[in-house]
Amino acid sequence: MWKKKSLLAAIVVALMMALAACGSKSKETSSPSGSEGEAKKKIVVGTDAAFAPFEYMEKGKIVGFDVDLLDAVMKEAGLDYELKNIGWDPLFAALQSKEVDMGISGITIKEERKQSYDFSAPYFEATQVILVKENSPVKNALDLKGKTIGVQNATTGQEAAEKLFGKGNHIKKFETTVVAIMEMLNGGVEAVITDNAVANEYVKNNPTKKLKVIEDPNNFASEYYGMIFPKNSELKAKVNDALKKVIDSGKYTEIYKKWFNKEPNIQRLGQ
Ligand code: ARG
């Protein structure tokens, strides 16, 4: 009898030890800094990975400038995270419903968006540009009058087009920037208004498509990208602290040079 009991006890102890070992292992991998006690949950970050060079799919993985920057910032902050490709419009819905904890997606910090979301400090300066076929007569934004313009839905490209020419079906809205560009290649729209680095990247990667980028600083202002959060998110302060460290340490410059082959103008982010 005594023997049976102690055998049982030994089994129970062994099981408990095995369970404890599992527990501590998963804790180790899921919370590197481990300062907040209880198993910290992974932060879910949403993106629309059809916006090269900021975020796009390559061999089944999300890659890009934003992806590298996010990784550096989250490592600096000691936060464990998972980046999910959920699409542009769904990203904003998911932030509203708090299905995601934050987003990074070349998102321009705008007063109107600030009503519903919080933003990190600016991490990238951009502007809208016009993407047209090489033989297009368009020279500046005003030349687009009366032409059909493709934009990604609910972007600052759409906003810029509507500001110039009003709302209406001369502006065709697409789910992704890539689809808007394809539509131009197929003759469905005459021009696309999108972010400068994205237009430049497309032209560079698709020389046979014979496209060109037209800048027009008189009609397109500077924009600044920020990481986005649901309103009053506690994450924002941690991310901002880490972002500042990533910028000050030179890590930001390293990532910027990797993707853009030139030095960033960090001063301009300070505004
Ligand atoms: N910067 C523009 C905006 O905020 C376009 C961003 C689109 N980003 C994307 N991943 N599709 O409206």
Short mmCIF file of C-alpha atoms and ligand atoms in Angstrom, two decimals:
data_model
loop_
_atom_site.label_atom_id
_atom_site.label_comp_id
_atom_site.label_asym_id
_atom_site.label_seq_id
_atom_site.Cartn_x
_atom_site.Cartn_y
_atom_site.Cartn_z
CA MET A 1 0.00 0.00 0.00
CA TRP A 2 2.71 2.43 1.07
CA LYS A 3 4.67 1.62 -2.08
CA LYS A 4 1.71 2.26 -4.36
CA LYS A 5 1.07 5.62 -2.74
CA SER A 6 4.63 6.80 -3.08
CA LEU A 7 4.73 5.68 -6.70
CA LEU A 8 1.59 7.74 -7.35
CA ALA A 9 3.11 10.71 -5.54
CA ALA A 10 6.28 10.38 -7.60
CA ILE A 11 4.25 10.37 -10.81
CA VAL A 12 2.32 13.45 -9.72
CA VAL A 13 5.53 15.29 -8.82
CA ALA A 14 7.14 14.33 -12.12
CA LEU A 15 4.08 15.54 -14.04
CA MET A 16 4.08 18.83 -12.17
CA MET A 17 7.75 19.35 -12.89
CA ALA A 18 7.23 18.63 -16.56
CA LEU A 19 4.35 21.10 -16.69
CA ALA A 20 6.37 23.76 -14.89
CA ALA A 21 9.23 23.27 -17.34
CA CYS A 22 6.85 23.77 -20.28
CA GLY A 23 5.41 26.86 -18.67
CA SER A 24 8.72 28.55 -18.05
CA LYS A 25 9.91 27.74 -21.54
CA SER A 26 6.93 29.34 -23.24
CA LYS A 27 7.24 32.34 -20.95
CA GLU A 28 10.86 32.75 -21.91
CA THR A 29 10.08 32.89 -25.61
CA SER A 30 6.99 35.03 -25.32
CA SER A 31 8.31 37.74 -23.03
CA PRO A 32 11.97 38.52 -23.41
CA SER A 33 12.01 41.37 -20.92
CA GLY A 34 9.61 39.59 -18.56
CA SER A 35 9.20 42.55 -16.25
CA GLU A 36 5.45 42.66 -16.18
CA GLY A 37 4.89 39.42 -14.35
CA GLU A 38 2.12 37.21 -15.73
CA ALA A 39 2.60 35.72 -19.19
CA LYS A 40 2.73 38.81 -21.40
CA LYS A 41 0.64 38.49 -24.50
CA LYS A 42 2.01 39.00 -27.97
CA ILE A 43 1.30 42.39 -29.43
CA VAL A 44 -0.57 42.06 -32.69
CA VAL A 45 0.53 44.52 -35.36
CA GLY A 46 -1.49 44.89 -38.55
CA THR A 47 -0.35 45.98 -41.99
CA ASP A 48 -1.29 46.03 -45.68
CA ALA A 49 1.65 44.27 -47.29
CA ALA A 50 1.15 45.56 -50.83
CA PHE A 51 3.11 48.76 -50.47
CA ALA A 52 6.74 48.15 -51.40
CA PRO A 53 9.27 49.16 -50.20
CA PHE A 54 7.49 49.70 -46.87
CA GLU A 55 5.70 46.35 -46.58
CA TYR A 56 5.23 43.64 -49.15
CA MET A 57 5.24 39.89 -49.47
CA GLU A 58 8.40 38.08 -50.48
CA LYS A 59 8.59 34.29 -50.38
CA GLY A 60 5.62 34.16 -48.06
CA LYS A 61 7.10 36.67 -45.63
CA ILE A 62 6.23 40.29 -44.95
CA VAL A 63 9.34 42.39 -45.61
CA GLY A 64 10.17 46.06 -46.05
CA PHE A 65 11.41 49.22 -44.39
CA ASP A 66 8.46 49.32 -41.97
CA VAL A 67 9.01 45.68 -41.09
CA ASP A 68 12.67 46.24 -40.20
CA LEU A 69 11.89 49.43 -38.30
CA LEU A 70 9.08 47.75 -36.36
CA ASP A 71 11.39 44.91 -35.42
CA ALA A 72 14.10 47.28 -34.18
CA VAL A 73 11.57 49.30 -32.17
CA MET A 74 9.87 46.29 -30.59
CA LYS A 75 13.24 44.73 -29.70
CA GLU A 76 14.33 48.01 -28.15
CA ALA A 77 11.08 48.18 -26.16
CA GLY A 78 11.40 44.52 -25.11
CA LEU A 79 7.99 43.76 -26.61
CA ASP A 80 7.06 40.49 -28.24
CA TYR A 81 4.90 40.94 -31.32
CA GLU A 82 3.42 39.36 -34.38
CA LEU A 83 2.98 41.22 -37.69
CA LYS A 84 -0.16 40.32 -39.64
CA ASN A 85 -1.02 41.19 -43.23
CA ILE A 86 -4.67 42.13 -42.92
CA GLY A 87 -5.18 44.73 -45.65
CA TRP A 88 -5.66 48.49 -45.61
CA ASP A 89 -9.35 49.11 -44.89
CA PRO A 90 -9.54 46.12 -42.50
CA LEU A 91 -6.57 47.50 -40.58
CA PHE A 92 -8.52 50.57 -39.49
CA ALA A 93 -11.55 48.46 -38.54
CA ALA A 94 -9.29 46.12 -36.55
CA LEU A 95 -7.78 49.07 -34.68
CA GLN A 96 -11.28 50.31 -33.83
CA SER A 97 -12.33 46.90 -32.51
CA LYS A 98 -8.91 46.43 -30.87
CA GLU A 99 -8.40 43.20 -32.74
CA VAL A 100 -4.93 44.56 -33.40
CA ASP A 101 -2.88 46.50 -30.87
CA MET A 102 -1.14 48.67 -33.41
CA GLY A 103 -0.44 49.13 -37.11
CA ILE A 104 2.47 50.04 -39.33
CA SER A 105 1.72 50.54 -42.99
CA GLY A 106 3.20 53.75 -44.34
CA ILE A 107 0.31 55.51 -42.62
CA THR A 108 0.29 59.28 -42.88
CA ILE A 109 -0.35 61.12 -39.64
CA LYS A 110 -3.45 63.24 -40.33
CA GLU A 111 -5.60 65.42 -38.11
CA GLU A 112 -8.70 63.58 -39.27
CA ARG A 113 -7.24 60.18 -38.35
CA LYS A 114 -6.10 61.57 -35.01
CA GLN A 115 -9.76 61.92 -34.05
CA SER A 116 -10.10 58.16 -34.01
CA TYR A 117 -6.55 56.83 -33.51
CA ASP A 118 -3.30 57.65 -31.80
CA PHE A 119 -0.02 57.95 -33.68
CA SER A 120 3.61 57.49 -32.76
CA ALA A 121 6.12 60.24 -33.45
CA PRO A 122 6.80 60.64 -37.21
CA TYR A 123 9.26 58.13 -38.63
CA PHE A 124 9.28 58.91 -42.37
CA GLU A 125 8.69 61.93 -44.60
CA ALA A 126 6.75 61.38 -47.82
CA THR A 127 4.67 63.17 -50.40
CA GLN A 128 2.14 62.23 -53.05
CA VAL A 129 3.32 61.93 -56.66
CA ILE A 130 1.76 61.05 -59.99
CA LEU A 131 2.58 57.79 -61.72
CA VAL A 132 1.87 57.76 -65.48
CA LYS A 133 2.99 55.97 -68.61
CA GLU A 134 6.27 57.25 -70.00
CA ASN A 135 4.55 58.77 -73.04
CA SER A 136 1.87 60.60 -71.04
CA PRO A 137 1.59 64.34 -71.69
CA VAL A 138 0.94 65.00 -67.99
CA LYS A 139 3.53 67.37 -66.50
CA ASN A 140 1.97 68.36 -63.19
CA ALA A 141 -1.06 67.67 -61.02
CA LEU A 142 -3.26 70.24 -62.78
CA ASP A 143 -2.78 68.39 -66.08
CA LEU A 144 -4.82 65.56 -64.57
CA LYS A 145 -7.98 67.63 -64.91
CA GLY A 146 -10.60 65.64 -66.80
CA LYS A 147 -8.54 62.45 -66.63
CA THR A 148 -9.32 59.30 -64.69
CA ILE A 149 -7.11 58.85 -61.65
CA GLY A 150 -6.51 55.63 -59.74
CA VAL A 151 -5.89 55.67 -55.99
CA GLN A 152 -5.88 53.21 -53.14
CA ASN A 153 -9.13 53.62 -51.24
CA ALA A 154 -9.06 55.89 -48.18
CA THR A 155 -5.48 57.02 -48.63
CA THR A 156 -3.90 60.43 -48.81
CA GLY A 157 -3.63 59.78 -52.57
CA GLN A 158 -7.43 59.76 -52.74
CA GLU A 159 -7.55 62.84 -50.56
CA ALA A 160 -5.07 64.70 -52.79
CA ALA A 161 -7.02 63.81 -55.94
CA GLU A 162 -10.32 64.91 -54.41
CA LYS A 163 -8.82 68.14 -53.16
CA LEU A 164 -7.73 69.01 -56.69
CA PHE A 165 -10.71 67.83 -58.70
CA GLY A 166 -13.55 67.10 -56.24
CA LYS A 167 -15.17 63.75 -55.54
CA GLY A 168 -16.62 61.79 -58.40
CA ASN A 169 -16.13 58.84 -60.67
CA HIS A 170 -13.09 60.35 -62.37
CA ILE A 171 -11.35 59.05 -59.25
CA LYS A 172 -11.27 55.26 -59.18
CA LYS A 173 -10.60 53.68 -55.81
CA PHE A 174 -8.85 50.33 -55.41
CA GLU A 175 -8.26 48.00 -52.52
CA THR A 176 -4.47 48.16 -52.89
CA THR A 177 -1.99 50.49 -54.54
CA VAL A 178 -0.70 47.60 -56.63
CA VAL A 179 -4.17 47.01 -58.11
CA ALA A 180 -4.49 50.74 -58.91
CA ILE A 181 -1.18 50.58 -60.81
CA MET A 182 -2.24 47.42 -62.68
CA GLU A 183 -5.41 49.22 -63.71
CA MET A 184 -3.31 52.00 -65.21
CA LEU A 185 -1.19 49.46 -67.07
CA ASN A 186 -4.42 48.00 -68.48
CA GLY A 187 -5.65 51.43 -69.53
CA GLY A 188 -8.44 51.60 -66.95
CA VAL A 189 -7.10 54.85 -65.46
CA GLU A 190 -4.70 57.39 -66.90
CA ALA A 191 -2.68 58.09 -63.77
CA VAL A 192 -2.19 56.90 -60.22
CA ILE A 193 -1.62 59.20 -57.27
CA THR A 194 0.37 57.48 -54.55
CA ASP A 195 3.25 57.93 -52.12
CA ASN A 196 6.59 58.92 -53.69
CA ALA A 197 8.77 56.07 -52.44
CA VAL A 198 6.17 53.52 -53.54
CA ALA A 199 5.86 55.00 -57.05
CA ASN A 200 9.66 55.18 -57.39
CA GLU A 201 10.07 51.60 -56.23
CA TYR A 202 7.49 50.38 -58.75
CA VAL A 203 9.18 52.17 -61.64
CA LYS A 204 12.58 50.86 -60.57
CA ASN A 205 11.37 47.27 -60.28
CA ASN A 206 9.36 47.30 -63.51
CA PRO A 207 11.49 48.97 -66.19
CA THR A 208 9.68 47.15 -68.99
CA LYS A 209 6.36 48.74 -67.99
CA LYS A 210 7.68 52.15 -69.10
CA LEU A 211 6.26 54.36 -66.39
CA LYS A 212 7.42 57.67 -64.94
CA VAL A 213 6.95 59.56 -61.69
CA ILE A 214 5.91 63.21 -61.65
CA GLU A 215 6.53 65.29 -58.57
CA ASP A 216 4.51 68.41 -57.90
CA PRO A 217 5.41 70.13 -54.62
CA ASN A 218 3.03 72.99 -55.45
CA ASN A 219 0.09 70.66 -55.19
CA PHE A 220 1.29 67.87 -52.90
CA ALA A 221 2.47 68.72 -49.40
CA SER A 222 4.86 66.80 -47.14
CA GLU A 223 3.35 63.97 -45.14
CA TYR A 224 4.79 62.05 -42.21
CA TYR A 225 4.26 58.38 -41.46
CA GLY A 226 3.52 57.20 -37.95
CA MET A 227 2.73 53.90 -36.30
CA ILE A 228 -0.93 53.83 -35.38
CA PHE A 229 -2.74 52.72 -32.21
CA PRO A 230 -6.28 52.54 -30.92
CA LYS A 231 -7.12 55.71 -28.97
CA ASN A 232 -5.45 55.94 -25.55
CA SER A 233 -3.28 52.89 -26.09
CA GLU A 234 -0.63 52.38 -23.42
CA LEU A 235 1.68 51.06 -26.09
CA LYS A 236 2.20 54.45 -27.68
CA ALA A 237 4.55 55.81 -25.00
CA LYS A 238 6.68 52.64 -24.99
CA VAL A 239 6.90 52.63 -28.77
CA ASN A 240 7.81 56.32 -28.87
CA ASP A 241 10.59 55.84 -26.31
CA ALA A 242 11.97 52.92 -28.27
CA LEU A 243 11.62 54.72 -31.62
CA LYS A 244 13.64 57.62 -30.26
CA LYS A 245 16.38 55.24 -29.11
CA VAL A 246 16.39 53.47 -32.47
CA ILE A 247 16.80 56.83 -34.21
CA ASP A 248 19.45 58.15 -31.79
CA SER A 249 21.51 54.95 -31.87
CA GLY A 250 21.93 55.02 -35.63
CA LYS A 251 19.88 51.86 -36.14
CA TYR A 252 17.22 53.88 -37.97
CA THR A 253 19.85 55.26 -40.36
CA GLU A 254 21.14 51.75 -40.99
CA ILE A 255 17.65 50.50 -41.89
CA TYR A 256 16.92 53.58 -43.98
CA LYS A 257 20.12 53.15 -45.97
CA LYS A 258 19.39 49.47 -46.54
CA TRP A 259 16.08 50.32 -48.20
CA PHE A 260 16.70 53.71 -49.78
CA ASN A 261 20.43 53.75 -50.44
CA LYS A 262 20.84 57.23 -49.01
CA GLU A 263 21.11 59.05 -45.72
CA PRO A 264 17.84 59.95 -44.00
CA ASN A 265 17.13 63.54 -43.01
CA ILE A 266 16.44 62.89 -39.36
CA GLN A 267 16.05 66.59 -38.52
CA ARG A 268 12.91 66.76 -40.62
CA LEU A 269 11.27 64.03 -38.56
CA GLY A 270 11.44 66.31 -35.56
CA GLN A 271 8.50 68.39 -36.67
N1 ARG B 1 0.48 57.20 -46.84
C1 ARG B 1 -0.82 56.94 -47.39
C2 ARG B 1 -1.88 57.10 -46.35
O1 ARG B 1 -1.61 57.04 -45.20
C3 ARG B 1 -0.91 55.59 -48.05
C4 ARG B 1 -0.55 54.45 -47.19
C5 ARG B 1 -0.92 53.12 -47.79
N2 ARG B 1 -0.25 52.07 -47.11
C6 ARG B 1 -0.37 50.77 -47.43
N3 ARG B 1 0.35 49.89 -46.79
N4 ARG B 1 -1.16 50.42 -48.39
O2 ARG B 1 -3.03 57.26 -46.65
#
